[in-house]
PDB file of C-alpha atoms and ligand atoms in Angstrom:
ATOM      1  CA  MET A   1     150.958  52.995   7.469  1.00 57.00           C
ATOM      2  CA  SER A   2     153.632  51.302   9.614  1.00 84.00           C
ATOM      3  CA  GLU A   3     153.660  47.948  11.257  1.00 93.00           C
ATOM      4  CA  ALA A   4     154.085  49.877  14.610  1.00 94.00           C
ATOM      5  CA  GLN A   5     150.731  51.616  14.068  1.00 94.00           C
ATOM      6  CA  ARG A   6     149.068  48.422  13.218  1.00 96.00           C
ATOM      7  CA  ALA A   7     150.525  46.729  16.322  1.00 97.00           C
ATOM      8  CA  ALA A   8     149.560  49.679  18.529  1.00 97.00           C
ATOM      9  CA  LEU A   9     145.872  49.599  17.388  1.00 98.00           C
ATOM     10  CA  GLU A  10     145.660  45.793  17.968  1.00 98.00           C
ATOM     11  CA  ARG A  11     146.979  46.352  21.562  1.00 98.00           C
ATOM     12  CA  VAL A  12     144.326  49.138  21.888  1.00 98.00           C
ATOM     13  CA  ALA A  13     141.688  46.821  20.688  1.00 98.00           C
ATOM     14  CA  LEU A  14     142.771  44.012  23.123  1.00 98.00           C
ATOM     15  CA  ALA A  15     142.955  46.575  26.020  1.00 98.00           C
ATOM     16  CA  MET A  16     139.464  47.681  25.520  1.00 98.00           C
ATOM     17  CA  ALA A  17     138.235  44.120  25.315  1.00 98.00           C
ATOM     18  CA  GLY A  18     140.157  43.577  28.535  1.00 97.00           C
ATOM     19  CA  ARG A  19     137.806  46.257  30.074  1.00 97.00           C
ATOM     20  CA  GLY A  20     134.728  44.041  28.847  1.00 97.00           C
ATOM     21  CA  TRP A  21     134.039  46.379  25.964  1.00 98.00           C
ATOM     22  CA  ALA A  22     132.966  44.975  22.749  1.00 97.00           C
ATOM     23  CA  VAL A  23     134.926  46.284  19.773  1.00 98.00           C
ATOM     24  CA  PHE A  24     134.773  46.335  15.976  1.00 97.00           C
ATOM     25  CA  PRO A  25     137.095  47.597  13.306  1.00 97.00           C
ATOM     26  CA  ILE A  26     136.743  50.939  11.697  1.00 97.00           C
ATOM     27  CA  MET A  27     138.389  51.734   8.393  1.00 95.00           C
ATOM     28  CA  PRO A  28     141.949  52.896   9.045  1.00 94.00           C
ATOM     29  CA  ASN A  29     142.277  56.697   9.731  1.00 93.00           C
ATOM     30  CA  ARG A  30     138.552  57.270   9.864  1.00 91.00           C
ATOM     31  CA  LYS A  31     135.848  57.373  12.376  1.00 90.00           C
ATOM     32  CA  TRP A  32     133.582  55.829   9.953  1.00 89.00           C
ATOM     33  CA  PRO A  33     132.602  53.409   8.225  1.00 90.00           C
ATOM     34  CA  PRO A  34     132.970  50.179  10.021  1.00 92.00           C
ATOM     35  CA  ALA A  35     134.957  47.657   8.199  1.00 93.00           C
ATOM     36  CA  TRP A  36     131.688  45.770   7.255  1.00 93.00           C
ATOM     37  CA  HIS A  37     129.146  45.974   4.426  1.00 92.00           C
ATOM     38  CA  ARG A  38     125.920  47.934   4.779  1.00 89.00           C
ATOM     39  CA  LYS A  39     122.602  46.250   4.992  1.00 88.00           C
ATOM     40  CA  ASP A  40     121.717  47.339   1.414  1.00 89.00           C
ATOM     41  CA  THR A  41     124.780  45.741  -0.020  1.00 92.00           C
ATOM     42  CA  CYS A  42     124.548  42.537   2.250  1.00 93.00           C
ATOM     43  CA  PRO A  43     125.890  39.361   0.309  1.00 94.00           C
ATOM     44  CA  GLY A  44     123.872  37.112   2.469  1.00 93.00           C
ATOM     45  CA  ARG A  45     126.730  34.799   3.130  1.00 93.00           C
ATOM     46  CA  GLY A  46     128.950  33.948   6.095  1.00 90.00           C
ATOM     47  CA  PRO A  47     127.750  35.633   9.325  1.00 90.00           C
ATOM     48  CA  CYS A  48     124.855  37.017   7.274  1.00 93.00           C
ATOM     49  CA  ALA A  49     123.691  33.710   5.845  1.00 93.00           C
ATOM     50  CA  ALA A  50     120.589  33.790   7.954  1.00 92.00           C
ATOM     51  CA  GLY A  51     120.103  37.546   7.589  1.00 92.00           C
ATOM     52  CA  HIS A  52     122.071  40.582   7.726  1.00 93.00           C
ATOM     53  CA  VAL A  53     124.084  41.119  11.008  1.00 94.00           C
ATOM     54  CA  THR A  54     125.221  44.519  12.142  1.00 94.00           C
ATOM     55  CA  PRO A  55     128.709  45.545  13.521  1.00 95.00           C
ATOM     56  CA  GLU A  56     127.160  46.030  16.847  1.00 95.00           C
ATOM     57  CA  SER A  57     126.049  42.411  17.142  1.00 94.00           C
ATOM     58  CA  LEU A  58     129.409  41.280  15.770  1.00 95.00           C
ATOM     59  CA  ALA A  59     131.291  43.539  18.159  1.00 97.00           C
ATOM     60  CA  THR A  60     133.329  41.168  20.471  1.00 97.00           C
ATOM     61  CA  THR A  61     135.464  40.990  23.400  1.00 97.00           C
ATOM     62  CA  ASP A  62     137.152  37.714  22.137  1.00 97.00           C
ATOM     63  CA  PRO A  63     141.022  38.173  22.028  1.00 97.00           C
ATOM     64  CA  GLU A  64     141.382  35.486  19.294  1.00 97.00           C
ATOM     65  CA  THR A  65     138.904  37.310  16.896  1.00 97.00           C
ATOM     66  CA  ILE A  66     140.420  40.582  17.586  1.00 98.00           C
ATOM     67  CA  THR A  67     143.955  39.371  17.060  1.00 98.00           C
ATOM     68  CA  ARG A  68     142.916  37.811  13.667  1.00 97.00           C
ATOM     69  CA  VAL A  69     141.033  40.868  12.447  1.00 97.00           C
ATOM     70  CA  TRP A  70     143.564  43.472  13.548  1.00 97.00           C
ATOM     71  CA  ALA A  71     146.492  41.419  12.039  1.00 97.00           C
ATOM     72  CA  THR A  72     145.311  42.375   8.640  1.00 96.00           C
ATOM     73  CA  ALA A  73     145.116  46.221   8.796  1.00 96.00           C
ATOM     74  CA  PRO A  74     145.635  49.204  11.156  1.00 96.00           C
ATOM     75  CA  TYR A  75     141.929  49.545  11.902  1.00 97.00           C
ATOM     76  CA  ASN A  76     140.684  51.992  14.186  1.00 97.00           C
ATOM     77  CA  VAL A  77     138.797  50.645  17.313  1.00 98.00           C
ATOM     78  CA  ALA A  78     135.066  51.316  17.821  1.00 98.00           C
ATOM     79  CA  VAL A  79     133.646  50.453  21.225  1.00 98.00           C
ATOM     80  CA  PHE A  80     129.873  49.730  21.418  1.00 97.00           C
ATOM     81  CA  PRO A  81     128.886  51.175  24.694  1.00 97.00           C
ATOM     82  CA  GLY A  82     125.414  49.811  24.833  1.00 95.00           C
ATOM     83  CA  LYS A  83     126.417  46.168  24.302  1.00 95.00           C
ATOM     84  CA  SER A  84     129.134  46.764  26.873  1.00 97.00           C
ATOM     85  CA  GLY A  85     126.933  48.242  29.669  1.00 96.00           C
ATOM     86  CA  TRP A  86     128.331  51.658  29.187  1.00 97.00           C
ATOM     87  CA  HIS A  87     127.130  54.996  28.215  1.00 97.00           C
ATOM     88  CA  VAL A  88     129.144  57.835  26.412  1.00 98.00           C
ATOM     89  CA  ILE A  89     128.325  61.420  26.746  1.00 98.00           C
ATOM     90  CA  ASP A  90     129.982  63.154  23.670  1.00 97.00           C
ATOM     91  CA  CYS A  91     130.529  66.731  24.113  1.00 98.00           C
ATOM     92  CA  ASP A  92     131.509  68.631  20.734  1.00 96.00           C
ATOM     93  CA  ILE A  93     133.179  71.773  20.079  1.00 96.00           C
ATOM     94  CA  ARG A  94     131.283  74.690  18.137  1.00 93.00           C
ATOM     95  CA  LYS A  95     131.965  74.538  14.525  1.00 89.00           C
ATOM     96  CA  PRO A  96     134.014  77.482  13.116  1.00 88.00           C
ATOM     97  CA  ASP A  97     131.033  78.943  11.429  1.00 90.00           C
ATOM     98  CA  GLU A  98     128.845  78.972  14.485  1.00 89.00           C
ATOM     99  CA  ALA A  99     128.209  82.075  16.533  1.00 89.00           C
ATOM    100  CA  PRO A 100     130.184  82.382  19.667  1.00 90.00           C
ATOM    101  CA  GLY A 101     128.429  80.571  22.594  1.00 91.00           C
ATOM    102  CA  LEU A 102     128.890  77.544  24.833  1.00 93.00           C
ATOM    103  CA  ASP A 103     130.636  74.335  23.589  1.00 96.00           C
ATOM    104  CA  GLY A 104     129.310  70.878  24.460  1.00 96.00           C
ATOM    105  CA  TRP A 105     131.316  70.466  27.706  1.00 97.00           C
ATOM    106  CA  GLU A 106     130.105  73.913  28.967  1.00 95.00           C
ATOM    107  CA  GLU A 107     126.534  73.026  27.988  1.00 94.00           C
ATOM    108  CA  LEU A 108     126.705  69.792  29.875  1.00 96.00           C
ATOM    109  CA  GLN A 109     128.044  71.612  33.042  1.00 95.00           C
ATOM    110  CA  ALA A 110     125.356  74.141  32.722  1.00 93.00           C
ATOM    111  CA  LEU A 111     122.765  71.292  32.475  1.00 91.00           C
ATOM    112  CA  ALA A 112     124.207  69.566  35.666  1.00 91.00           C
ATOM    113  CA  ALA A 113     124.035  72.854  37.499  1.00 90.00           C
ATOM    114  CA  ALA A 114     120.495  73.536  36.387  1.00 88.00           C
ATOM    115  CA  ARG A 115     119.427  70.152  37.451  1.00 83.00           C
ATOM    116  CA  GLY A 116     121.420  70.089  40.629  1.00 83.00           C
ATOM    117  CA  GLY A 117     122.933  66.888  39.281  1.00 87.00           C
ATOM    118  CA  PRO A 118     126.436  65.617  40.039  1.00 91.00           C
ATOM    119  CA  LEU A 119     128.877  65.300  36.994  1.00 95.00           C
ATOM    120  CA  PRO A 120     131.631  63.148  38.612  1.00 96.00           C
ATOM    121  CA  ASP A 121     135.004  62.564  37.063  1.00 97.00           C
ATOM    122  CA  THR A 122     135.188  59.440  35.004  1.00 98.00           C
ATOM    123  CA  TRP A 123     137.015  57.860  32.151  1.00 98.00           C
ATOM    124  CA  THR A 124     137.383  60.493  29.586  1.00 98.00           C
ATOM    125  CA  THR A 125     138.745  60.652  26.019  1.00 98.00           C
ATOM    126  CA  SER A 126     139.536  63.601  23.777  1.00 98.00           C
ATOM    127  CA  THR A 127     138.675  63.671  20.022  1.00 97.00           C
ATOM    128  CA  PRO A 128     140.870  65.084  17.280  1.00 96.00           C
ATOM    129  CA  SER A 129     138.652  68.022  16.885  1.00 94.00           C
ATOM    130  CA  GLY A 130     139.018  68.911  20.613  1.00 95.00           C
ATOM    131  CA  GLY A 131     135.818  67.466  21.784  1.00 97.00           C
ATOM    132  CA  ARG A 132     135.532  65.275  24.923  1.00 97.00           C
ATOM    133  CA  GLN A 133     133.773  62.019  25.709  1.00 98.00           C
ATOM    134  CA  LEU A 134     132.743  60.887  29.104  1.00 98.00           C
ATOM    135  CA  TRP A 135     132.278  57.252  29.681  1.00 98.00           C
ATOM    136  CA  TYR A 136     130.037  56.049  32.485  1.00 97.00           C
ATOM    137  CA  PRO A 137     128.804  52.557  33.455  1.00 97.00           C
ATOM    138  CA  VAL A 138     124.957  52.194  32.914  1.00 94.00           C
ATOM    139  CA  PRO A 139     123.181  51.393  36.230  1.00 90.00           C
ATOM    140  CA  PRO A 140     121.591  47.898  36.294  1.00 86.00           C
ATOM    141  CA  GLY A 141     118.475  47.445  34.677  1.00 84.00           C
ATOM    142  CA  VAL A 142     118.812  50.470  32.473  1.00 86.00           C
ATOM    143  CA  ARG A 143     119.067  50.514  28.653  1.00 87.00           C
ATOM    144  CA  LEU A 144     119.893  53.571  26.789  1.00 90.00           C
ATOM    145  CA  GLY A 145     119.861  54.200  23.147  1.00 89.00           C
ATOM    146  CA  SER A 146     121.980  56.947  21.313  1.00 91.00           C
ATOM    147  CA  THR A 147     120.850  60.426  20.868  1.00 89.00           C
ATOM    148  CA  VAL A 148     122.039  63.265  18.697  1.00 88.00           C
ATOM    149  CA  LYS A 149     121.691  67.015  19.713  1.00 87.00           C
ATOM    150  CA  TRP A 150     119.122  65.773  22.283  1.00 87.00           C
ATOM    151  CA  ILE A 151     120.343  66.634  25.629  1.00 90.00           C
ATOM    152  CA  ALA A 152     122.084  69.861  24.481  1.00 90.00           C
ATOM    153  CA  GLU A 153     122.920  71.487  20.987  1.00 90.00           C
ATOM    154  CA  HIS A 154     126.550  70.209  21.029  1.00 94.00           C
ATOM    155  CA  VAL A 155     126.120  67.127  23.200  1.00 95.00           C
ATOM    156  CA  ASP A 156     125.355  63.530  21.782  1.00 94.00           C
ATOM    157  CA  THR A 157     125.070  60.323  23.660  1.00 95.00           C
ATOM    158  CA  ARG A 158     126.290  56.836  22.571  1.00 96.00           C
ATOM    159  CA  GLY A 159     124.389  53.790  23.906  1.00 94.00           C
ATOM    160  CA  TRP A 160     122.823  50.961  22.121  1.00 93.00           C
ATOM    161  CA  GLY A 161     122.975  51.600  18.291  1.00 91.00           C
ATOM    162  CA  GLY A 162     125.991  53.939  18.562  1.00 93.00           C
ATOM    163  CA  TYR A 163     129.779  53.585  18.900  1.00 96.00           C
ATOM    164  CA  ALA A 164     132.656  55.734  20.175  1.00 97.00           C
ATOM    165  CA  LEU A 165     136.247  55.424  19.097  1.00 98.00           C
ATOM    166  CA  ALA A 166     138.888  54.104  21.638  1.00 98.00           C
ATOM    167  CA  PRO A 167     141.754  56.373  22.705  1.00 98.00           C
ATOM    168  CA  GLY A 168     144.745  55.478  20.433  1.00 97.00           C
ATOM    169  CA  SER A 169     142.478  55.487  17.277  1.00 98.00           C
ATOM    170  CA  VAL A 170     143.805  58.105  14.625  1.00 96.00           C
ATOM    171  CA  ARG A 171     142.507  60.226  11.999  1.00 94.00           C
ATOM    172  CA  GLU A 172     144.282  62.391   9.589  1.00 91.00           C
ATOM    173  CA  ASP A 173     143.574  65.404  11.739  1.00 92.00           C
ATOM    174  CA  GLY A 174     144.778  63.877  14.970  1.00 95.00           C
ATOM    175  CA  ALA A 175     144.320  61.004  17.601  1.00 97.00           C
ATOM    176  CA  TYR A 176     141.800  60.216  20.254  1.00 98.00           C
ATOM    177  CA  GLU A 177     143.544  60.352  23.467  1.00 98.00           C
ATOM    178  CA  LEU A 178     142.809  59.366  27.056  1.00 98.00           C
ATOM    179  CA  LEU A 179     142.344  62.438  29.283  1.00 97.00           C
ATOM    180  CA  ASP A 180     141.294  60.803  32.456  1.00 97.00           C
ATOM    181  CA  ASP A 181     141.480  57.321  33.580  1.00 96.00           C
ATOM    182  CA  THR A 182     139.313  57.710  36.603  1.00 95.00           C
ATOM    183  CA  GLU A 183     136.913  54.800  37.225  1.00 90.00           C
ATOM    184  CA  GLY A 184     133.684  56.789  37.408  1.00 93.00           C
ATOM    185  CA  PRO A 185     130.364  55.857  39.288  1.00 96.00           C
ATOM    186  CA  PRO A 186     127.469  54.711  37.337  1.00 95.00           C
ATOM    187  CA  LEU A 187     125.748  57.363  35.113  1.00 95.00           C
ATOM    188  CA  ALA A 188     123.897  59.806  37.440  1.00 93.00           C
ATOM    189  CA  GLY A 189     120.257  59.488  37.633  1.00 90.00           C
ATOM    190  CA  TRP A 190     119.716  62.943  35.976  1.00 90.00           C
ATOM    191  CA  LEU A 191     121.838  61.890  33.046  1.00 93.00           C
ATOM    192  CA  VAL A 192     119.988  58.835  32.589  1.00 91.00           C
ATOM    193  CA  GLN A 193     116.815  60.800  32.602  1.00 86.00           C
ATOM    194  CA  VAL A 194     117.945  63.369  30.057  1.00 87.00           C
ATOM    195  CA  SER A 195     119.346  60.615  27.850  1.00 88.00           C
ATOM    196  CA  VAL A 196     116.083  58.709  27.527  1.00 84.00           C
ATOM    197  CA  LYS A 197     114.223  59.450  24.217  1.00 71.00           C
ATOM    198  CA  LEU A 198     110.566  58.849  24.074  1.00 55.00           C
ATOM    199  CA  PRO A 199     109.878  55.887  21.891  1.00 48.00           C
ATOM    200  CA  PRO A 200     108.154  57.043  18.612  1.00 43.00           C
ATOM    201  CA  THR A 201     105.128  54.934  19.645  1.00 40.00           C
ATOM    202  CA  ALA A 202     104.464  56.728  22.750  1.00 38.00           C
ATOM    203  CA  ASN A 203     101.946  59.236  21.135  1.00 41.00           C
ATOM    204  CA  SER A 204     100.962  57.051  18.085  1.00 39.00           C
ATOM    205  CA  GLY A 205      97.528  56.782  19.201  1.00 39.00           C
ATOM    206  CA  ARG A 206      96.895  60.569  18.791  1.00 44.00           C
ATOM    207  CA  THR A 207      96.141  61.226  15.240  1.00 44.00           C
ATOM    208  CA  GLN A 208      96.540  64.708  13.949  1.00 48.00           C
ATOM    209  CA  LYS A 209      93.410  66.148  12.590  1.00 50.00           C
ATOM    210  CA  PRO A 210      92.445  69.582  11.542  1.00 50.00           C
ATOM    211  CA  VAL A 211      91.024  71.603  14.282  1.00 54.00           C
ATOM    212  CA  ALA A 212      88.415  74.321  13.960  1.00 56.00           C
ATOM    213  CA  ALA A 213      89.991  76.773  16.412  1.00 66.00           C
ATOM    214  CA  PRO A 214      93.641  76.443  17.320  1.00 67.00           C
ATOM    215  CA  SER A 215      93.765  78.734  20.368  1.00 76.00           C
ATOM    216  CA  ALA A 216      90.503  77.061  21.869  1.00 80.00           C
ATOM    217  CA  TYR A 217      92.045  73.709  21.136  1.00 83.00           C
ATOM    218  CA  ALA A 218      95.297  74.674  22.965  1.00 86.00           C
ATOM    219  CA  ALA A 219      93.352  76.080  25.880  1.00 86.00           C
ATOM    220  CA  LYS A 220      91.439  72.808  26.202  1.00 89.00           C
ATOM    221  CA  ALA A 221      94.661  70.656  26.046  1.00 92.00           C
ATOM    222  CA  LEU A 222      96.205  73.062  28.836  1.00 90.00           C
ATOM    223  CA  ARG A 223      93.165  71.885  31.073  1.00 90.00           C
ATOM    224  CA  GLU A 224      92.809  68.355  29.945  1.00 92.00           C
ATOM    225  CA  GLU A 225      96.380  67.088  29.850  1.00 94.00           C
ATOM    226  CA  PRO A 226      97.187  68.144  33.454  1.00 91.00           C
ATOM    227  CA  ASP A 227      93.968  66.480  34.544  1.00 92.00           C
ATOM    228  CA  ARG A 228      95.033  63.336  33.052  1.00 92.00           C
ATOM    229  CA  VAL A 229      98.202  63.546  34.961  1.00 91.00           C
ATOM    230  CA  ARG A 230      96.295  64.423  38.203  1.00 89.00           C
ATOM    231  CA  ASN A 231      93.938  61.347  37.797  1.00 89.00           C
ATOM    232  CA  ALA A 232      96.575  59.051  36.585  1.00 88.00           C
ATOM    233  CA  PRO A 233      96.723  55.711  38.678  1.00 86.00           C
ATOM    234  CA  PRO A 234     100.030  55.144  40.513  1.00 82.00           C
ATOM    235  CA  GLY A 235     101.479  52.624  37.955  1.00 84.00           C
ATOM    236  CA  GLN A 236     100.630  54.926  34.983  1.00 87.00           C
ATOM    237  CA  ARG A 237     101.859  58.330  36.392  1.00 88.00           C
ATOM    238  CA  ASN A 238     105.202  58.495  34.663  1.00 87.00           C
ATOM    239  CA  LYS A 239     103.791  57.549  31.325  1.00 89.00           C
ATOM    240  CA  THR A 240     100.851  59.904  31.636  1.00 92.00           C
ATOM    241  CA  LEU A 241     103.083  62.649  32.629  1.00 93.00           C
ATOM    242  CA  SER A 242     105.456  62.269  29.648  1.00 92.00           C
ATOM    243  CA  THR A 243     102.619  61.886  27.289  1.00 93.00           C
ATOM    244  CA  ALA A 244     100.929  64.960  28.588  1.00 95.00           C
ATOM    245  CA  ALA A 245     104.060  66.995  28.597  1.00 95.00           C
ATOM    246  CA  TYR A 246     104.935  65.920  25.113  1.00 93.00           C
ATOM    247  CA  ALA A 247     101.470  66.730  23.910  1.00 94.00           C
ATOM    248  CA  LEU A 248     101.798  70.241  25.463  1.00 94.00           C
ATOM    249  CA  GLY A 249     105.197  70.654  24.089  1.00 92.00           C
ATOM    250  CA  GLN A 250     103.927  69.938  20.552  1.00 90.00           C
ATOM    251  CA  LEU A 251     101.487  73.007  21.064  1.00 89.00           C
ATOM    252  CA  VAL A 252     104.350  75.047  22.347  1.00 86.00           C
ATOM    253  CA  GLY A 253     106.412  74.134  19.265  1.00 84.00           C
ATOM    254  CA  ALA A 254     103.398  75.045  17.093  1.00 82.00           C
ATOM    255  CA  ARG A 255     103.372  78.659  18.945  1.00 81.00           C
ATOM    256  CA  LEU A 256      99.795  77.840  20.298  1.00 83.00           C
ATOM    257  CA  LEU A 257     100.771  77.770  23.827  1.00 83.00           C
ATOM    258  CA  ASP A 258     103.438  79.522  25.876  1.00 82.00           C
ATOM    259  CA  GLU A 259     106.053  77.226  27.555  1.00 82.00           C
ATOM    260  CA  HIS A 260     105.860  78.795  30.957  1.00 82.00           C
ATOM    261  CA  SER A 261     102.067  78.041  31.175  1.00 82.00           C
ATOM    262  CA  ALA A 262     102.510  74.410  30.016  1.00 88.00           C
ATOM    263  CA  ARG A 263     105.408  74.001  32.613  1.00 87.00           C
ATOM    264  CA  THR A 264     103.475  75.575  35.419  1.00 84.00           C
ATOM    265  CA  GLU A 265     100.285  73.579  34.728  1.00 87.00           C
ATOM    266  CA  LEU A 266     102.201  70.262  34.636  1.00 90.00           C
ATOM    267  CA  ARG A 267     104.041  71.104  37.748  1.00 85.00           C
ATOM    268  CA  ALA A 268     100.828  71.811  39.584  1.00 84.00           C
ATOM    269  CA  ALA A 269      99.339  68.537  38.483  1.00 87.00           C
ATOM    270  CA  VAL A 270     102.118  66.482  39.615  1.00 86.00           C
ATOM    271  CA  ALA A 271     102.128  68.297  42.820  1.00 80.00           C
ATOM    272  CA  ALA A 272      98.993  66.249  43.645  1.00 75.00           C
ATOM    273  CA  TRP A 273     100.900  63.247  43.874  1.00 75.00           C
ATOM    274  CA  ASN A 274     104.651  63.541  44.081  1.00 72.00           C
ATOM    275  CA  THR A 275     106.977  63.612  47.031  1.00 73.00           C
ATOM    276  CA  PRO A 276     110.144  65.635  47.572  1.00 69.00           C
ATOM    277  CA  ASP A 277     112.147  62.735  46.194  1.00 68.00           C
ATOM    278  CA  SER A 278     110.081  62.230  43.088  1.00 75.00           C
ATOM    279  CA  ALA A 279     109.757  65.858  42.322  1.00 74.00           C
ATOM    280  CA  VAL A 280     113.185  66.066  41.029  1.00 75.00           C
ATOM    281  CA  LYS A 281     112.467  62.998  38.680  1.00 81.00           C
ATOM    282  CA  ASP A 282     109.008  64.405  37.803  1.00 85.00           C
ATOM    283  CA  ASP A 283     110.695  67.643  36.830  1.00 83.00           C
ATOM    284  CA  GLY A 284     112.990  65.725  34.647  1.00 84.00           C
ATOM    285  CA  VAL A 285     110.277  63.933  32.859  1.00 88.00           C
ATOM    286  CA  ILE A 286     108.464  67.269  32.307  1.00 90.00           C
ATOM    287  CA  GLU A 287     111.619  69.081  30.798  1.00 87.00           C
ATOM    288  CA  THR A 288     112.595  66.077  28.708  1.00 87.00           C
ATOM    289  CA  SER A 289     109.019  65.490  27.314  1.00 89.00           C
ATOM    290  CA  LEU A 290     108.146  69.236  26.882  1.00 90.00           C
ATOM    291  CA  ALA A 291     111.515  69.602  24.973  1.00 88.00           C
ATOM    292  CA  ALA A 292     110.705  66.602  22.892  1.00 87.00           C
ATOM    293  CA  GLY A 293     107.287  67.764  21.936  1.00 89.00           C
ATOM    294  CA  ILE A 294     108.628  71.193  21.123  1.00 86.00           C
ATOM    295  CA  ASP A 295     110.905  69.714  18.949  1.00 84.00           C
ATOM    296  CA  ASN A 296     108.074  68.014  17.014  1.00 84.00           C
ATOM    297  CA  PRO A 297     105.509  70.772  16.760  1.00 82.00           C
ATOM    298  CA  ARG A 298     101.911  69.658  16.190  1.00 83.00           C
ATOM    299  CA  ARG A 299     100.782  70.641  12.752  1.00 77.00           C
ATOM    300  CA  ILE A 300      97.508  72.257  13.157  1.00 68.00           C
ATOM    301  CA  THR A 301      95.522  73.171  10.094  1.00 64.00           C
ATOM    302  CA  PRO A 302      92.600  75.321  10.888  1.00 61.00           C
ATOM    303  CA  ARG A 303      89.300  73.842   9.543  1.00 59.00           C
ATOM    304  CA  HIS A 304      87.416  76.322   7.296  1.00 53.00           C
ATOM    305  CA  GLY A 305      83.836  76.158   5.927  1.00 44.00           C
ATOM    306  CA  THR A 306      81.455  73.589   6.465  1.00 43.00           C
ATOM    307  CA  ARG A 307      82.164  70.161   8.035  1.00 46.00           C
ATOM    308  CA  ARG A 308      82.721  67.397   5.434  1.00 46.00           C
ATOM    309  CA  ALA A 309      79.690  65.060   5.247  1.00 43.00           C
ATOM    310  CA  ALA A 310      80.567  61.461   6.599  1.00 41.00           C
TER     311      ALA A 310
HETATM  312 ZN1   ZN B   1     125.189  41.456   5.827  1.00 93.79          ZN
END
């Protein structure tokens, strides 16, 4: 590893910090791991004296710290987008053993077309494997986590809890490069929407008990969930809609309900209160939450025999 490469990576780290992006060192020639200990091997000293701290919380824009750290090794440069107010859409290629089909970039374009949403040019990097990463500022007031295979099969997102390597970082199979230095607009609304994952607590109030007749149960849910949406007070509509769509999605995932019926009933329910403007947003909530539910099928165990005595 040459001194020139170390100096180049130091300049990359300083340049990213100059953009206001919080950086952290990654082991040389790798995309993982960070040059830091894991929580389960925390020595409890130094920055961790009062409890383990993560690379994300340590990531910095401070030039002095960066110069001191990168003086010691040719570290690759991780940027933590969430902390920096940015969001990275990570489009992967298909693996060699996958059947032919769309790659991540094509999936993202198809998703944009399906939602009528813009996909403006923005700061874009390429990965050694041939993927591309689109970097967008996050609109004010929005906080996005990271997702894996969530918005599409080959598209991940990197917000809070995730990082992306800066262009100039190197792996044995190649370098991350800057493809486009356009200063893009804030992340489009439709991309914000598809990047949101339901918090795991969203449905925690619903326990999964055995049911007597799965098909009757599904039919009942198909009536009741849209009714909840119809009757939701204005401040509760979004949450009620996502909860209902998720619940029906779980039944679709369990093959107790067909997806078309679920979508149609939900759309009919929101039609009671939406406007042309909110219809696009409501559709997004329906799609996202239905998909989330389908990915997490409700486990229905038909209940046989007599009811257990209490
Ligand atoms: Zn620690």
